[in-house]
Structures are given as C-alpha cells and as structure tokens.
C-alpha positions as semicolon CSV with decimal commas, in nm:
position;residue;x (nm);y (nm);z (nm)
1;M;1,653;18,099;1,327
2;F;1,652;18,338;1,023
3;S;1,794;18,087;0,790
4;W;1,478;18,051;0,555
5;Y;1,609;18,324;0,373
6;L;1,944;18,282;0,329
7;P;2,077;18,089;-0,019
8;K;2,223;17,743;0,015
9;I;2,585;17,741;-0,079
10;D;2,691;17,421;-0,196
11;R;3,094;17,411;-0,119
12;R;3,125;17,052;-0,248
13;T;3,360;16,982;-0,577
14;S;3,184;16,868;-0,894
15;L;3,332;16,530;-0,856
16;E;3,153;16,506;-0,528
17;R;2,797;16,641;-0,662
18;S;2,558;16,339;-0,715
19;D;2,365;16,504;-0,990
20;P;2,453;16,363;-1,336
21;M;2,288;16,696;-1,493
22;D;2,543;16,900;-1,330
23;G;2,744;16,947;-1,624
24;V;2,506;16,908;-1,913
25;A;2,459;17,282;-1,983
26;D;2,832;17,287;-2,075
27;I;2,833;16,982;-2,300
28;R;2,491;17,116;-2,486
29;I;2,708;17,481;-2,537
30;G;2,986;17,267;-2,671
31;G;2,744;17,052;-2,892
32;L;2,547;17,368;-3,072
33;S;2,927;17,513;-3,136
34;V;3,006;17,230;-3,314
35;I;2,701;17,242;-3,512
36;A;2,752;17,611;-3,567
37;A;3,115;17,581;-3,682
38;S;3,013;17,319;-3,888
39;L;2,735;17,513;-4,076
40;V;2,968;17,851;-4,112
41;A;3,278;17,603;-4,262
42;A;2,997;17,515;-4,506
43;M;2,889;17,823;-4,536
44;I;3,275;17,958;-4,617
45;L;3,329;17,668;-4,858
46;S;2,986;17,800;-5,054
47;V;3,145;18,147;-5,106
48;I;3,522;18,094;-5,150
49;S;3,568;18,167;-5,504
50;L;3,742;17,970;-5,780
51;P;4,075;18,086;-5,948
52;D;4,045;18,284;-6,299
53;I;4,231;18,001;-6,430
54;V;3,957;17,763;-6,382
55;P;3,669;17,778;-6,672
56;D;3,356;17,895;-6,541
57;R;3,158;17,552;-6,617
58;V;3,369;17,395;-6,351
59;G;3,212;17,622;-6,096
60;Y;2,876;17,415;-6,145
61;L;3,050;17,140;-6,018
62;R;3,077;17,278;-5,699
63;P;2,879;17,103;-5,421
64;E;2,600;17,225;-5,187
65;W;2,812;17,195;-4,857
66;V;2,535;17,382;-4,643
67;V;2,275;17,145;-4,789
68;L;2,482;16,828;-4,713
69;V;2,617;16,959;-4,335
70;L;2,210;17,065;-4,268
71;I;2,128;16,720;-4,416
72;Y;2,372;16,548;-4,172
73;W;2,271;16,723;-3,857
74;V;1,910;16,674;-3,908
75;I;1,943;16,311;-3,954
76;A;2,195;16,260;-3,664
77;L;2,007;16,497;-3,436
78;P;1,670;16,559;-3,510
79;H;1,541;16,677;-3,192
80;R;1,839;16,951;-3,182
81;V;1,857;17,057;-3,566
82;G;1,551;17,121;-3,798
83;V;1,346;17,328;-3,996
84;I;1,381;17,625;-3,783
85;V;1,744;17,608;-3,791
86;A;1,733;17,588;-4,183
87;W;1,531;17,874;-4,193
88;C;1,775;18,048;-3,983
89;V;2,069;17,902;-4,196
90;G;1,889;18,007;-4,510
91;L;1,841;18,348;-4,438
92;M;2,210;18,387;-4,348
93;M;2,299;18,240;-4,675
94;D;2,073;18,511;-4,846
95;V;2,281;18,774;-4,682
96;L;2,593;18,585;-4,751
97;L;2,519;18,525;-5,137
98;G;2,324;18,820;-5,216
99;D;2,032;18,651;-5,327
100;L;1,651;18,739;-5,280
101;M;1,574;18,747;-4,894
102;G;1,430;18,400;-4,829
103;Q;1,504;18,213;-5,116
104;H;1,757;17,987;-4,956
105;G;1,558;17,995;-4,645
106;I;1,267;17,835;-4,830
107;C;1,484;17,574;-4,992
108;L;1,684;17,456;-4,668
109;V;1,351;17,433;-4,501
110;V;1,199;17,182;-4,757
111;V;1,527;17,011;-4,710
112;A;1,530;17,001;-4,321
113;Y;1,151;16,871;-4,364
114;V;1,223;16,597;-4,603
115;A;1,522;16,449;-4,405
116;Q;1,365;16,483;-4,073
117;N;1,077;16,276;-4,207
118;L;1,320;16,039;-4,345
119;Y;1,579;16,017;-4,083
120;Q;1,479;15,686;-3,918
121;R;1,505;15,543;-4,262
122;L;1,823;15,738;-4,399
123;R;1,996;15,593;-4,060
124;M;1,911;15,205;-4,156
125;F;2,081;15,244;-4,527
126;S;2,438;15,213;-4,598
127;V;2,632;15,569;-4,673
128;W;2,591;15,448;-5,057
129;Q;2,269;15,408;-5,036
130;Q;2,225;15,767;-4,800
131;S;2,423;15,926;-5,081
132;L;2,155;15,819;-5,348
133;V;1,869;15,984;-5,118
134;V;2,070;16,273;-5,072
135;F;2,135;16,346;-5,440
136;G;1,753;16,335;-5,492
137;I;1,749;16,592;-5,169
138;V;1,994;16,826;-5,319
139;G;1,820;16,801;-5,663
140;V;1,514;16,905;-5,504
141;N;1,672;17,177;-5,370
142;Q;1,841;17,299;-5,699
143;L;1,501;17,294;-5,842
144;I;1,353;17,521;-5,596
145;N;1,609;17,719;-5,625
146;F;1,619;17,745;-5,982
147;W;1,199;17,811;-5,979
148;I;1,236;18,092;-5,718
149;E;1,522;18,266;-5,947
150;S;1,354;18,211;-6,243
151;I;1,039;18,378;-6,093
152;A;1,259;18,668;-6,028
153;D;1,407;18,648;-6,391
154;H;1,741;18,597;-6,258
155;V;1,858;18,291;-6,487
156;S;1,765;18,060;-6,788
157;W;1,782;17,682;-6,766
158;S;2,051;17,439;-6,832
159;L;2,117;17,115;-6,729
160;W;2,430;17,231;-6,556
161;Y;2,219;17,380;-6,292
162;L;2,159;17,009;-6,154
163;L;2,549;16,904;-6,129
164;P;2,576;17,016;-5,771
165;S;2,344;16,718;-5,693
166;V;2,589;16,471;-5,873
167;T;2,888;16,628;-5,675
168;S;2,663;16,659;-5,347
169;G;2,586;16,275;-5,382
170;L;2,930;16,170;-5,476
171;L;3,099;16,374;-5,190
172;W;2,824;16,249;-4,927
173;P;3,008;15,948;-4,746
174;W;3,326;16,177;-4,684
175;V;3,089;16,454;-4,566
176;F;2,936;16,195;-4,341
177;L;3,218;16,058;-4,192
178;V;3,417;16,373;-4,121
179;L;3,092;16,500;-3,949
180;R;3,052;16,176;-3,777
181;Y;3,399;16,185;-3,656
182;L;3,338;16,565;-3,505
183;R;3,002;16,437;-3,347
184;R;3,182;16,175;-3,152
185;V;3,491;16,363;-3,055
186;F;3,327;16,639;-2,926
187;N;3,009;16,384;-2,783
188;V;2,760;16,612;-2,952
189;N;2,399;16,476;-2,832
C-alpha cells in the first residue's frame, strides 16, 4: 500500500542486468586515469635532470614530452581531451618548472587548438607524415614559449632553442605507437 516511497532494490547480478551502460562509469574512470597517468609520466620525463657529465648543449635535444602526449590524446580522443585539459596541464607545468604562471598554459592551449582542428586530417596521415605536422606544432609551441620568455627578459635567441621540435618530430612514431597500445589495452574511449 505504501510501497511507492520505498526505494527499489535491484538484486540481480551485473551479468543479469540488461542495461549495457551499467559499467560505463568504471570504464570512463579507468580511461581518465590512463590519460592522467600518461600526462604525469610526460611531466616527470620533462623535469628529470641530465647527469653532470652530459654537456649543456645536449639538454636542448630533450623532446617536448608533454606536448607529444597532449597531441596524441587530442588526436585520439578530441571529445575528452582538448583546450581545457591543455590549460590545466600547462598550469601544472608552470608550477612544476617554476616558470611564469600561464606560460605553458598558453602554449599548450594553442597546441591543443591546432591539433583539435587538424585531428581528422592527422588521422588520415601515416605516422611519418604525422611526425612532420608534429614537428611544426612543437616548433610553434617553442616559438610561443620563447616569445613569452623574451618579454620577461629571461632568454636570448639561439637556434638551439628549436632543437626540441626536431627530436619531438623524430620520436613521434614511437610515442604514437606506445600510447595507442595503452589506449587499446585499457580500452580508453
């Protein structure tokens, strides 16, 4: 008689339920953790210092790991990773590296915007053609970064400053293959 206000208890097991969306929240949380873990790993690779034996000029060859991982996730999942994620990751990079607040945020927003506008074309390219586009995107990232640092009088120009875009372009095929493997293994959608 008064059962209308009592909550319904579903005693069926998860295999007996007919709704295919029951486990979607668990999959999405797993997918977000894979994306976040890959971005954190890229941040760690960005701040690891080189040994004292290595000359200072070799430090310029360090690829832009965070930019590479962000480009991959924007191309692979443009509906989940975009400009807002890029802004948040950029602010975390600013705090991590001790740079001007918003410097990496602006650079990564531009990178995410360009990658999001080109993601359908980039998916049609081979991995080596994608690496040429990634070279250009990372080069734009480096130039914006240099522009912001030069406004703050922190750096002077040299061609060494653009070498991370070359190494990032050369490493793109391997970064792409590793992240695609992780996306498929963990079913990140």
